[in-house]
Every structure is written in structure tokens, then in C-alpha cells.
């Protein structure tokens, strides 16, 4: 372990510089203008893997953004770890709230500030540098394969198809992923559950053109008013979702399981203060930890319609739109939920409007048994580097591709994340602790050592 | 009348060309980038009045956009007509729905297509050309004063102050305005009522930053969901507005009055077809004509929040916004309604959000007695040019400054409009019939002749 630490220490600045090179590529997958940046980011990863010591690494085209595949096979009889990560990032708006250029990383207060610093350039790149370190110090104990995609933030459509036709190529014993958070800097955790996702855009059309709100107001339905009324009815006074059949398949947890889930540390006052709110809102009958970990949601991620510019314009608009997402939990099927939502939304639409529901993306929830050998190896790795037993965490976030891996490849994933809740992923001023970047590299290396036993 | 018609005919093309010069100035009052265009449009009007034969005409500065004042006094003993109009126009978005450049007028299918073609450049400019015609044919029977403002579409704030300090300058017997529509090409009408307006922007704040909808969704209030729920509750199942006190001052109409109001022609099937809707929506207990003429409204003119770009972004936003307008009716006070709304909106806000209500503009409703001599003169003018008795119309639109004129100057206004419901004012592809432009000039001249008797 000593030579590993020494190698990391003497090459640390270069590790960061190489990560910064990746971050500087604005690979926003949801904006088509950034198409060329997706290829650039993939090529950067390929070159990094080759430099780190991969036998081979290539950029493999898909109908969407390319997939980077690389491998180092030391002995076919040894276990194979398949590393998964993504090189795409979220959009940066509202850009005016950033303190620095999101694509020019800076280190300040012990953190890297940039879009992708954590999610998932910073976290995925730790695996590249852990691999390099094991190669250069002769400590690699497993075969290793890398698989990086550029569509994680938009639903992993291409990778879901790619794994079907590349099952043999990516054959492995376990998938290792760093794209989640730990409970706190002091309390490591391993993500044992992930929520699924269904995401739609809805369009509500009233009159066939924008109208003068004075000449027509009062006699014709305003689609913004109607959209608001429609979505307002989706959650009842207990914050239960009213879509018929929505909860039918939701996994029920026993009293014992719920007790264990609620053992994760949580301070409500601190939580409210960190969000700047006087009160929380959530489903009746569940704790905050359960609400984000094991219960589904209904959130408007965006809404727009009519005049949204400076000053006032008295218009009765023709159309109103919303982007709606439901976080789902184990056993809920995102396609079934999509059908239920569409049917419900069309049913509650008053006859003075027409509605259109367009699915934008979806993914299934995921659960990992805490008695899996690879899960135990991850626990031991954390014990070694953090000196503390990591607790299993049920994350509210979604990595839809993880459940696809299980379904298509039959391989479980270990979600060994080093982010923090305060990293502002998907938000302005995303950041990632520099010490977590280096401690993460050490923990990943420790995982390989324990897993090989 | 023969020489008047001849003059209009031989100068018609020039009249249109001069109007086009005015339309080409993109004088959008709600967008501060167009500040210089406001001055240009005002200067264009001043020059047009001087050329038409005004004794004097000037651009008078205000704290906002300038006011154009011009006059021709032929005999202090004769009645004085004060012409009011506005040179500002509405914004043009959604620009992609225009078939032509909104600021490059074209004539097609007998109509002028451009922003302001009707509202109010086309209609106001008829008065300039009617004045020129009377001057050049020696038929002017009254003193005439012109007063044109550049803030009608944003609440007429500067003019409201300006008339207070220029009461003597604009002293007149009647105000003549063309900024409204007639019932149809075949059925002329005079607007006997106008609704008032109260317009606010609301801001709903949940958490202090945009959050990851997976990591936080379910445990913290989403301000878009909350905004939708709040506005959804403002109208009940009968489309009555639930703001306490909202209807307290609304003028009640007798059964006889309501019968007369409902004499205006109206075909529900045709109305629905023209709007492309299968059903209408409006306050229970009132007809369509009453709903837009004598009843107040609650409309969302705009809404926005969260991610509204291409594709999907799973964000739980910090803020959501809406632009809200209420059309008001005689006896309702827009400032009182503003106070009631603010109080109500703050009261219904759940404690997990904070709300801010910002008034953007407002104006009182207006009513004109149909037995006023000037109203009768307008009736006769229409009889002469359209060969048909105009019917009194209660318009749903607002010209807030009209009630200010009555309050400050003590002068009633005659609302002699030549627009049509199909002119798409405030919408893409605004248009104005060329024959209405010329027939309007003739009708205005006829008004002066009858009014002078």
C-alpha cells in the first residue's frame, strides 16, 4: 500500500491536470449544439485509458453519442471488474448564478469548481487514475474493463442498445460505479438502492392562436390556467399521487427494514437550513429518508407558456408546456407508469383543451443486496481508507442504465460514490472535494485487492 | 363630400406609404432595447401632423416615452375634438409564427400585415389623414387637438401624469379614439364599455438553489408544483374567482340591460370554430358576450420556471414565476383589487415557500352613455359611411387611460374603432383591412361634420 500512496502523491497534480482537460470539454448531452464535444470527450477518455496502461481502448460509434471501451486482461482466470461511468454533463443554466466559468475548473477551498467536477467526470476519472496506479505499481489483482457513455443525463438510450450487442465484450463479474454520493465527509456509505425515472413533456393547447386577453379573456379557456389546474390535482392533500394504479407495484418495506433505512443520520433543522426553507413537504406517513429513498415522486422540472419577457404583455396564449418527472422505486416499471400517466392526463383534460404527452426518458429503479461478496469487498475498502464502516444508502437519484445492466448482462453493480450532498450536481457551482478525489482513488484500489480474495 | 372622397382617392397610395413609414419603426414599449425607436416614432408623428396642416406639433419629453401634442385651432368658439392614440406596439414573439417580417408591412388579400397595422398605428394614423383631408379640402368644422403616447401597451404611466400638468393645453369637448374593433365588416359598432386591468408578476421560491430532483425530490416543496396549486385554486368549478372581496364592487346590470347587451350578434359554433376549440370555458350564469363585456377575469398571461430547453433535465428548481392579469369591470378599482390579490396570494402560500407579488400595471374600466351628443354624432357618421346603425358594444379590452381622461380632464371619450376580431392584434400576423383604413378616414370626417352641428 505504501508504494501506491507514494505513486498517487507524486503524480497527484498531473492527475488533476488530466481531469481538468476532460472537464474543459463542454459535453452537454441534452443540447445538440454540443455534438462535436461528445466525440472530443470520448476521444479524451480513450487516450487516457491507453496512457494509463490499457491493452486496447476505442471510441465505438452508436446512433447517438459514442461509447468508450477499454480493457486490461491480466489473467482470464481472475475476476473481472467492469467500470462504468459517463462523460456527458448537465446543462449549465441558469448560467448567471455560477461564480466561475463552468467549463474552466478552478480549485478553491479544497474543492474543484466546474460542471462535471463530481457528476461524473471527477468521479469516473478516479477509476482511470486508480487503474494507472495499479498498473504502474504492479498491484493490479483483477482484469479490468472500462465502459463510458455520453448519454447518462438523457437516459442512456444508446448504451442500453450497445450492451445488448456487446454482451461478450463486457463480460464481467461485477460492475463498479462511482456516480453517487456518500452520506457525509465523516460517514462513508454505499448506495444499495437507486430510484427509477419517468420523464415526459406535456403540451396543453387552448385556442389555435395567441389571443388578446381582454377581447377573449373570460370566454375561452386559458391553457396555462388549465395546465396548472391539471397538474395541481396530481398530488392530494397528503402528497399522495392520484394517478390510478401508480402505487400498485411499489415495493413495500417491513417495519424492520424501515427501521434500518432510518438509521442513516439526519437532522431536520440542519436540512431545512441548508435548503433555506421554513418547512418541508412530503408524503404523509413517511420520514424524509424514506421519501427520497423508497417512495416515488411527481415533480415539475420545468414549465413555460405565454409571455415570459420583461414587463407585461396581456396575452391569452394558445399553448402551455411542462416537463414532468416521476422518480420511481423498485418494482415500478417506468413504461407502465408512462402509460398510466398518459391515460390519466388525457382523461382529466377538460374538453376545452387538447393535450399531448411525449415521453422524454425513463429508467427502472435498482436494488443491491448488502450480503453480496462484492458489496462486502467495498465495505472493507472503505473501512481501510476511511476507518469507518460504510452504511447502506437508498439514494433518491436515478442511474437508469444500472437496472439495464442487471437485466441484459445479469451483473450487479456496486455503487461506490464519493460525492457529497453539497456538491451541487445538476446546479450552478457544482464542486467536488479534492481530498475525496484522491481518497476515492485509494478506496477503488483497496476494492480490487479485497475483491480478488 | 365629393371633394373629400376625391382627395382621399387621389392621395390614398401616399397615405398608405406614410403609414408604412410609421410601422417600420419597431416601437415596442415593453422592451427597453427599443427606447430609441419610441423617440423615432414620436418624431414621425410630429412631422406627419405638421405636414397635414397643424399650427403646431411637438414631441414633449416625459420620464418615460415622449408624448406628441399637435393642434389646429380654427375658431375658439367652435367645439374642440381631442384625438387620442398611441404609437407603441406589443412585442412580436413568438416570432416564428409570423408569415412576414412584423416590421416590414405588406399588402396581401386586401389587408396590411404588420405589428401595429391595426393596434394602434393603422387606426390612429387615419385621424392624421382625416385631418389632412379636411385641411386640404377646406372642410374642417371643429378645432382639433392630437395627443399620442408611447406607453399604452404598458399602462400609460407617463400620459396619466402628463394630462394632470397639461389640463389647459388639451382642453376639449370630446375625446375621439380609434383603438377598438367593430363587431364585423357588415355590422359597425361603437364601444360603449371597456374593461379595466390589473397585472402582476408573482414569484414563488422553494429551496434556495436548483436541486437534483432525484436526491431531493419528495422531501422538499417544488415551487412549480406549488405555484400551479396556488393559481389553480383562484377559480372555482363555476369559474368564479375565489379572491375574497373580488366581486364586491362589480356593477350589477338589470335584466333589461342584459337583454340589450345580448342583442349583439353571436354564433357560438362559428366562434368555437374560429378559435379551433371544441368547447368554451367561462363564468357560470353569464353568456359569452357578458363574460367578455361586463364580467372580470383571472388569466395567466405567462408562466415559467425550471428547465425549459431542449430535451430533459431532472431539476427541482428554486423558483417559479407567473404573469397574471385580471380584466376588471366598471366600479372595480384596480388598486383595491391589487391589494386583495396580494393579500390572498400571500395567505394561500404554504409555509414551505415564500412568495412575492409585484404589480406591473393597472387601469380602471370605462362606460360611455349612449345618449351623449358626441355618441349620437358617431352613430350618424357610421350611418353615412356604412349605411347601417352601429350597435353599442361592451368590449373586453382595456384602454386604462380612457378612465383617467374622464377622471382628470372630465371629458368623455368616443371609441370609434375600425378593427375586426380577426385582426390578430397582440398576436403573430397582425393585420388591418385596407378598405377599413379608407372608410375609417371618411367616417372620422363625417363625425366632425355631425358633431359641429
PDB file of N, CA and C in Angstrom, chain B residues 3-75:
ATOM      1  N   UNK B   3     -65.589  66.208 -52.931  1.00  0.00           N
ATOM      2  CA  UNK B   3     -64.177  66.592 -52.990  1.00  0.00           C
ATOM      3  C   UNK B   3     -63.353  65.861 -51.919  1.00  0.00           C
ATOM      4  N   UNK B   4     -63.999  65.542 -50.815  1.00  0.00           N
ATOM      5  CA  UNK B   4     -63.318  64.765 -49.761  1.00  0.00           C
ATOM      6  C   UNK B   4     -62.953  63.379 -50.314  1.00  0.00           C
ATOM      7  N   UNK B   5     -63.949  62.723 -50.905  1.00  0.00           N
ATOM      8  CA  UNK B   5     -63.709  61.388 -51.472  1.00  0.00           C
ATOM      9  C   UNK B   5     -62.631  61.440 -52.557  1.00  0.00           C
ATOM     10  N   UNK B   6     -62.687  62.471 -53.406  1.00  0.00           N
ATOM     11  CA  UNK B   6     -61.688  62.607 -54.471  1.00  0.00           C
ATOM     12  C   UNK B   6     -60.286  62.775 -53.900  1.00  0.00           C
ATOM     13  N   UNK B   7     -60.204  63.604 -52.842  1.00  0.00           N
ATOM     14  CA  UNK B   7     -58.884  63.850 -52.251  1.00  0.00           C
ATOM     15  C   UNK B   7     -58.301  62.545 -51.678  1.00  0.00           C
ATOM     16  N   UNK B   8     -59.174  61.808 -50.971  1.00  0.00           N
ATOM     17  CA  UNK B   8     -58.710  60.544 -50.378  1.00  0.00           C
ATOM     18  C   UNK B   8     -58.263  59.581 -51.475  1.00  0.00           C
ATOM     19  N   UNK B   9     -59.059  59.519 -52.536  1.00  0.00           N
ATOM     20  CA  UNK B   9     -58.742  58.585 -53.611  1.00  0.00           C
ATOM     21  C   UNK B   9     -57.416  58.926 -54.303  1.00  0.00           C
ATOM     22  N   UNK B  10     -57.225  60.210 -54.602  1.00  0.00           N
ATOM     23  CA  UNK B  10     -56.010  60.557 -55.354  1.00  0.00           C
ATOM     24  C   UNK B  10     -54.762  60.554 -54.460  1.00  0.00           C
ATOM     25  N   UNK B  11     -54.954  60.561 -53.153  1.00  0.00           N
ATOM     26  CA  UNK B  11     -53.785  60.552 -52.256  1.00  0.00           C
ATOM     27  C   UNK B  11     -53.649  59.236 -51.476  1.00  0.00           C
ATOM     28  N   UNK B  12     -54.503  58.285 -51.778  1.00  0.00           N
ATOM     29  CA  UNK B  12     -54.568  57.037 -50.991  1.00  0.00           C
ATOM     30  C   UNK B  12     -53.249  56.294 -50.907  1.00  0.00           C
ATOM     31  N   UNK B  13     -52.577  56.145 -52.027  1.00  0.00           N
ATOM     32  CA  UNK B  13     -51.314  55.401 -52.010  1.00  0.00           C
ATOM     33  C   UNK B  13     -50.274  56.083 -51.127  1.00  0.00           C
ATOM     34  N   UNK B  14     -50.247  57.416 -51.198  1.00  0.00           N
ATOM     35  CA  UNK B  14     -49.314  58.137 -50.336  1.00  0.00           C
ATOM     36  C   UNK B  14     -49.683  57.953 -48.856  1.00  0.00           C
ATOM     37  N   UNK B  15     -50.990  57.990 -48.534  1.00  0.00           N
ATOM     38  CA  UNK B  15     -51.442  57.767 -47.147  1.00  0.00           C
ATOM     39  C   UNK B  15     -50.863  56.439 -46.621  1.00  0.00           C
ATOM     40  N   UNK B  16     -50.998  55.400 -47.451  1.00  0.00           N
ATOM     41  CA  UNK B  16     -50.512  54.076 -47.032  1.00  0.00           C
ATOM     42  C   UNK B  16     -48.997  54.094 -46.856  1.00  0.00           C
ATOM     43  N   UNK B  17     -48.298  54.710 -47.818  1.00  0.00           N
ATOM     44  CA  UNK B  17     -46.834  54.759 -47.749  1.00  0.00           C
ATOM     45  C   UNK B  17     -46.386  55.451 -46.460  1.00  0.00           C
ATOM     46  N   UNK B  18     -47.080  56.529 -46.107  1.00  0.00           N
ATOM     47  CA  UNK B  18     -46.728  57.258 -44.884  1.00  0.00           C
ATOM     48  C   UNK B  18     -47.011  56.403 -43.635  1.00  0.00           C
ATOM     49  N   UNK B  19     -48.118  55.665 -43.670  1.00  0.00           N
ATOM     50  CA  UNK B  19     -48.405  54.752 -42.548  1.00  0.00           C
ATOM     51  C   UNK B  19     -47.302  53.694 -42.426  1.00  0.00           C
ATOM     52  N   UNK B  20     -46.870  53.177 -43.564  1.00  0.00           N
ATOM     53  CA  UNK B  20     -45.828  52.140 -43.555  1.00  0.00           C
ATOM     54  C   UNK B  20     -44.537  52.669 -42.932  1.00  0.00           C
ATOM     55  N   UNK B  21     -44.239  53.920 -43.189  1.00  0.00           N
ATOM     56  CA  UNK B  21     -43.047  54.530 -42.593  1.00  0.00           C
ATOM     57  C   UNK B  21     -43.122  54.470 -41.072  1.00  0.00           C
ATOM     58  N   UNK B  22     -44.314  54.698 -40.550  1.00  0.00           N
ATOM     59  CA  UNK B  22     -44.508  54.640 -39.089  1.00  0.00           C
ATOM     60  C   UNK B  22     -44.396  53.199 -38.573  1.00  0.00           C
ATOM     61  N   UNK B  23     -45.002  52.276 -39.302  1.00  0.00           N
ATOM     62  CA  UNK B  23     -44.995  50.866 -38.887  1.00  0.00           C
ATOM     63  C   UNK B  23     -43.579  50.302 -38.853  1.00  0.00           C
ATOM     64  N   UNK B  24     -42.736  50.770 -39.793  1.00  0.00           N
ATOM     65  CA  UNK B  24     -41.359  50.232 -39.878  1.00  0.00           C
ATOM     66  C   UNK B  24     -40.512  50.541 -38.649  1.00  0.00           C
ATOM     67  N   UNK B  25     -40.950  51.474 -37.829  1.00  0.00           N
ATOM     68  CA  UNK B  25     -40.211  51.787 -36.592  1.00  0.00           C
ATOM     69  C   UNK B  25     -40.681  50.799 -35.515  1.00  0.00           C
ATOM     70  N   UNK B  26     -39.797  49.892 -35.036  1.00  0.00           N
ATOM     71  CA  UNK B  26     -40.240  48.836 -34.101  1.00  0.00           C
ATOM     72  C   UNK B  26     -40.409  49.368 -32.666  1.00  0.00           C
ATOM     73  N   UNK B  27     -41.433  50.147 -32.452  1.00  0.00           N
ATOM     74  CA  UNK B  27     -41.601  50.864 -31.172  1.00  0.00           C
ATOM     75  C   UNK B  27     -42.326  49.990 -30.140  1.00  0.00           C
ATOM     76  N   UNK B  28     -41.616  48.959 -29.671  1.00  0.00           N
ATOM     77  CA  UNK B  28     -42.150  48.030 -28.652  1.00  0.00           C
ATOM     78  C   UNK B  28     -41.889  48.615 -27.270  1.00  0.00           C
ATOM     79  N   UNK B  29     -42.929  49.054 -26.612  1.00  0.00           N
ATOM     80  CA  UNK B  29     -42.727  49.795 -25.357  1.00  0.00           C
ATOM     81  C   UNK B  29     -42.283  48.916 -24.196  1.00  0.00           C
ATOM     82  N   UNK B  30     -42.572  47.619 -24.235  1.00  0.00           N
ATOM     83  CA  UNK B  30     -42.232  46.786 -23.072  1.00  0.00           C
ATOM     84  C   UNK B  30     -40.790  46.298 -23.103  1.00  0.00           C
ATOM     85  N   UNK B  31     -40.064  46.572 -24.175  1.00  0.00           N
ATOM     86  CA  UNK B  31     -38.676  46.099 -24.256  1.00  0.00           C
ATOM     87  C   UNK B  31     -37.732  47.304 -24.286  1.00  0.00           C
ATOM     88  N   UNK B  32     -36.913  47.402 -23.254  1.00  0.00           N
ATOM     89  CA  UNK B  32     -36.123  48.619 -23.084  1.00  0.00           C
ATOM     90  C   UNK B  32     -35.131  48.834 -24.221  1.00  0.00           C
ATOM     91  N   UNK B  33     -34.782  47.763 -24.932  1.00  0.00           N
ATOM     92  CA  UNK B  33     -33.856  47.898 -26.064  1.00  0.00           C
ATOM     93  C   UNK B  33     -34.441  48.800 -27.155  1.00  0.00           C
ATOM     94  N   UNK B  34     -35.752  48.961 -27.166  1.00  0.00           N
ATOM     95  CA  UNK B  34     -36.401  49.759 -28.222  1.00  0.00           C
ATOM     96  C   UNK B  34     -36.609  51.222 -27.831  1.00  0.00           C
ATOM     97  N   UNK B  35     -35.972  51.633 -26.754  1.00  0.00           N
ATOM     98  CA  UNK B  35     -36.093  53.025 -26.285  1.00  0.00           C
ATOM     99  C   UNK B  35     -35.879  54.038 -27.427  1.00  0.00           C
ATOM    100  N   UNK B  36     -34.814  53.913 -28.214  1.00  0.00           N
ATOM    101  CA  UNK B  36     -34.615  54.915 -29.285  1.00  0.00           C
ATOM    102  C   UNK B  36     -35.737  54.905 -30.326  1.00  0.00           C
ATOM    103  N   UNK B  37     -36.358  53.748 -30.535  1.00  0.00           N
ATOM    104  CA  UNK B  37     -37.444  53.666 -31.514  1.00  0.00           C
ATOM    105  C   UNK B  37     -38.676  54.437 -31.061  1.00  0.00           C
ATOM    106  N   UNK B  38     -38.844  54.569 -29.758  1.00  0.00           N
ATOM    107  CA  UNK B  38     -40.003  55.294 -29.238  1.00  0.00           C
ATOM    108  C   UNK B  38     -39.889  56.762 -29.661  1.00  0.00           C
ATOM    109  N   UNK B  39     -38.677  57.300 -29.528  1.00  0.00           N
ATOM    110  CA  UNK B  39     -38.459  58.705 -29.910  1.00  0.00           C
ATOM    111  C   UNK B  39     -38.656  58.865 -31.417  1.00  0.00           C
ATOM    112  N   UNK B  40     -38.122  57.910 -32.186  1.00  0.00           N
ATOM    113  CA  UNK B  40     -38.286  57.976 -33.644  1.00  0.00           C
ATOM    114  C   UNK B  40     -39.754  57.991 -34.045  1.00  0.00           C
ATOM    115  N   UNK B  41     -40.549  57.123 -33.421  1.00  0.00           N
ATOM    116  CA  UNK B  41     -41.976  57.043 -33.767  1.00  0.00           C
ATOM    117  C   UNK B  41     -42.682  58.343 -33.398  1.00  0.00           C
ATOM    118  N   UNK B  42     -42.306  58.918 -32.245  1.00  0.00           N
ATOM    119  CA  UNK B  42     -42.923  60.186 -31.817  1.00  0.00           C
ATOM    120  C   UNK B  42     -42.580  61.294 -32.810  1.00  0.00           C
ATOM    121  N   UNK B  43     -41.323  61.346 -33.246  1.00  0.00           N
ATOM    122  CA  UNK B  43     -40.907  62.389 -34.199  1.00  0.00           C
ATOM    123  C   UNK B  43     -41.611  62.220 -35.541  1.00  0.00           C
ATOM    124  N   UNK B  44     -41.826  60.969 -35.913  1.00  0.00           N
ATOM    125  CA  UNK B  44     -42.521  60.685 -37.166  1.00  0.00           C
ATOM    126  C   UNK B  44     -43.944  61.251 -37.116  1.00  0.00           C
ATOM    127  N   UNK B  45     -44.593  61.066 -35.961  1.00  0.00           N
ATOM    128  CA  UNK B  45     -45.948  61.591 -35.774  1.00  0.00           C
ATOM    129  C   UNK B  45     -45.950  63.130 -35.826  1.00  0.00           C
ATOM    130  N   UNK B  46     -44.999  63.749 -35.114  1.00  0.00           N
ATOM    131  CA  UNK B  46     -44.912  65.218 -35.106  1.00  0.00           C
ATOM    132  C   UNK B  46     -44.805  65.733 -36.530  1.00  0.00           C
ATOM    133  N   UNK B  47     -43.884  65.160 -37.308  1.00  0.00           N
ATOM    134  CA  UNK B  47     -43.681  65.621 -38.681  1.00  0.00           C
ATOM    135  C   UNK B  47     -44.928  65.394 -39.528  1.00  0.00           C
ATOM    136  N   UNK B  48     -45.613  64.260 -39.275  1.00  0.00           N
ATOM    137  CA  UNK B  48     -46.825  63.964 -40.047  1.00  0.00           C
ATOM    138  C   UNK B  48     -47.922  64.982 -39.760  1.00  0.00           C
ATOM    139  N   UNK B  49     -48.043  65.390 -38.487  1.00  0.00           N
ATOM    140  CA  UNK B  49     -49.090  66.372 -38.122  1.00  0.00           C
ATOM    141  C   UNK B  49     -48.789  67.738 -38.734  1.00  0.00           C
ATOM    142  N   UNK B  50     -47.513  68.140 -38.688  1.00  0.00           N
ATOM    143  CA  UNK B  50     -47.133  69.437 -39.266  1.00  0.00           C
ATOM    144  C   UNK B  50     -47.417  69.445 -40.765  1.00  0.00           C
ATOM    145  N   UNK B  51     -47.039  68.348 -41.428  1.00  0.00           N
ATOM    146  CA  UNK B  51     -47.272  68.244 -42.873  1.00  0.00           C
ATOM    147  C   UNK B  51     -48.768  68.248 -43.199  1.00  0.00           C
ATOM    148  N   UNK B  52     -49.573  67.681 -42.306  1.00  0.00           N
ATOM    149  CA  UNK B  52     -51.014  67.595 -42.543  1.00  0.00           C
ATOM    150  C   UNK B  52     -51.702  68.946 -42.366  1.00  0.00           C
ATOM    151  N   UNK B  53     -51.015  69.883 -41.670  1.00  0.00           N
ATOM    152  CA  UNK B  53     -51.595  71.218 -41.537  1.00  0.00           C
ATOM    153  C   UNK B  53     -51.773  71.713 -40.115  1.00  0.00           C
ATOM    154  N   UNK B  54     -51.130  71.059 -39.142  1.00  0.00           N
ATOM    155  CA  UNK B  54     -51.239  71.516 -37.755  1.00  0.00           C
ATOM    156  C   UNK B  54     -50.555  72.874 -37.590  1.00  0.00           C
ATOM    157  N   UNK B  55     -51.143  73.751 -36.715  1.00  0.00           N
ATOM    158  CA  UNK B  55     -50.496  75.031 -36.392  1.00  0.00           C
ATOM    159  C   UNK B  55     -49.179  74.769 -35.691  1.00  0.00           C
ATOM    160  N   UNK B  56     -49.233  73.805 -34.810  1.00  0.00           N
ATOM    161  CA  UNK B  56     -48.012  73.427 -34.096  1.00  0.00           C
ATOM    162  C   UNK B  56     -48.094  71.947 -33.735  1.00  0.00           C
ATOM    163  N   UNK B  57     -46.925  71.343 -33.586  1.00  0.00           N
ATOM    164  CA  UNK B  57     -46.857  69.942 -33.165  1.00  0.00           C
ATOM    165  C   UNK B  57     -45.495  69.745 -32.544  1.00  0.00           C
ATOM    166  N   UNK B  58     -45.464  69.056 -31.426  1.00  0.00           N
ATOM    167  CA  UNK B  58     -44.170  68.873 -30.767  1.00  0.00           C
ATOM    168  C   UNK B  58     -44.070  67.542 -30.036  1.00  0.00           C
ATOM    169  N   UNK B  59     -42.811  67.108 -29.860  1.00  0.00           N
ATOM    170  CA  UNK B  59     -42.525  65.900 -29.092  1.00  0.00           C
ATOM    171  C   UNK B  59     -42.200  66.363 -27.677  1.00  0.00           C
ATOM    172  N   UNK B  60     -43.048  66.015 -26.731  1.00  0.00           N
ATOM    173  CA  UNK B  60     -42.866  66.503 -25.365  1.00  0.00           C
ATOM    174  C   UNK B  60     -42.313  65.388 -24.475  1.00  0.00           C
ATOM    175  N   UNK B  61     -41.115  65.616 -23.903  1.00  0.00           N
ATOM    176  CA  UNK B  61     -40.498  64.557 -23.100  1.00  0.00           C
ATOM    177  C   UNK B  61     -41.273  64.275 -21.814  1.00  0.00           C
ATOM    178  N   UNK B  62     -41.154  63.043 -21.344  1.00  0.00           N
ATOM    179  CA  UNK B  62     -41.702  62.651 -20.033  1.00  0.00           C
ATOM    180  C   UNK B  62     -40.619  61.817 -19.352  1.00  0.00           C
ATOM    181  N   UNK B  63     -40.896  61.304 -18.164  1.00  0.00           N
ATOM    182  CA  UNK B  63     -39.935  60.399 -17.517  1.00  0.00           C
ATOM    183  C   UNK B  63     -39.840  59.085 -18.284  1.00  0.00           C
ATOM    184  N   UNK B  64     -40.878  58.790 -19.064  1.00  0.00           N
ATOM    185  CA  UNK B  64     -40.884  57.565 -19.866  1.00  0.00           C
ATOM    186  C   UNK B  64     -40.754  57.903 -21.338  1.00  0.00           C
ATOM    187  N   UNK B  65     -41.658  57.400 -22.141  1.00  0.00           N
ATOM    188  CA  UNK B  65     -41.618  57.702 -23.579  1.00  0.00           C
ATOM    189  C   UNK B  65     -42.326  59.030 -23.852  1.00  0.00           C
ATOM    190  N   UNK B  66     -41.856  59.769 -24.868  1.00  0.00           N
ATOM    191  CA  UNK B  66     -42.404  61.109 -25.104  1.00  0.00           C
ATOM    192  C   UNK B  66     -43.859  61.087 -25.578  1.00  0.00           C
ATOM    193  N   UNK B  67     -44.517  62.231 -25.408  1.00  0.00           N
ATOM    194  CA  UNK B  67     -45.893  62.416 -25.870  1.00  0.00           C
ATOM    195  C   UNK B  67     -45.867  63.401 -27.027  1.00  0.00           C
ATOM    196  N   UNK B  68     -46.622  63.108 -28.069  1.00  0.00           N
ATOM    197  CA  UNK B  68     -46.719  64.014 -29.211  1.00  0.00           C
ATOM    198  C   UNK B  68     -47.989  64.836 -29.019  1.00  0.00           C
ATOM    199  N   UNK B  69     -47.837  66.153 -29.059  1.00  0.00           N
ATOM    200  CA  UNK B  69     -49.010  67.013 -29.000  1.00  0.00           C
ATOM    201  C   UNK B  69     -49.033  67.898 -30.239  1.00  0.00           C
ATOM    202  N   UNK B  70     -50.211  68.031 -30.856  1.00  0.00           N
ATOM    203  CA  UNK B  70     -50.357  68.926 -32.017  1.00  0.00           C
ATOM    204  C   UNK B  70     -51.740  69.529 -31.995  1.00  0.00           C
ATOM    205  N   UNK B  71     -51.922  70.675 -32.671  1.00  0.00           N
ATOM    206  CA  UNK B  71     -53.261  71.282 -32.689  1.00  0.00           C
ATOM    207  C   UNK B  71     -53.490  72.140 -33.917  1.00  0.00           C
ATOM    208  N   UNK B  72     -54.756  72.324 -34.209  1.00  0.00           N
ATOM    209  CA  UNK B  72     -55.197  73.282 -35.228  1.00  0.00           C
ATOM    210  C   UNK B  72     -56.446  73.956 -34.664  1.00  0.00           C
ATOM    211  N   UNK B  73     -56.303  75.233 -34.303  1.00  0.00           N
ATOM    212  CA  UNK B  73     -57.437  75.966 -33.744  1.00  0.00           C
ATOM    213  C   UNK B  73     -57.995  76.855 -34.857  1.00  0.00           C
ATOM    214  N   UNK B  74     -59.210  76.555 -35.288  1.00  0.00           N
ATOM    215  CA  UNK B  74     -59.783  77.388 -36.367  1.00  0.00           C
ATOM    216  C   UNK B  74     -60.654  78.495 -35.807  1.00  0.00           C
ATOM    217  N   UNK B  75     -61.263  78.263 -34.651  1.00  0.00           N
ATOM    218  CA  UNK B  75     -62.155  79.268 -34.059  1.00  0.00           C
ATOM    219  C   UNK B  75     -62.441  78.853 -32.619  1.00  0.00           C
TER     220      UNK B  75
END
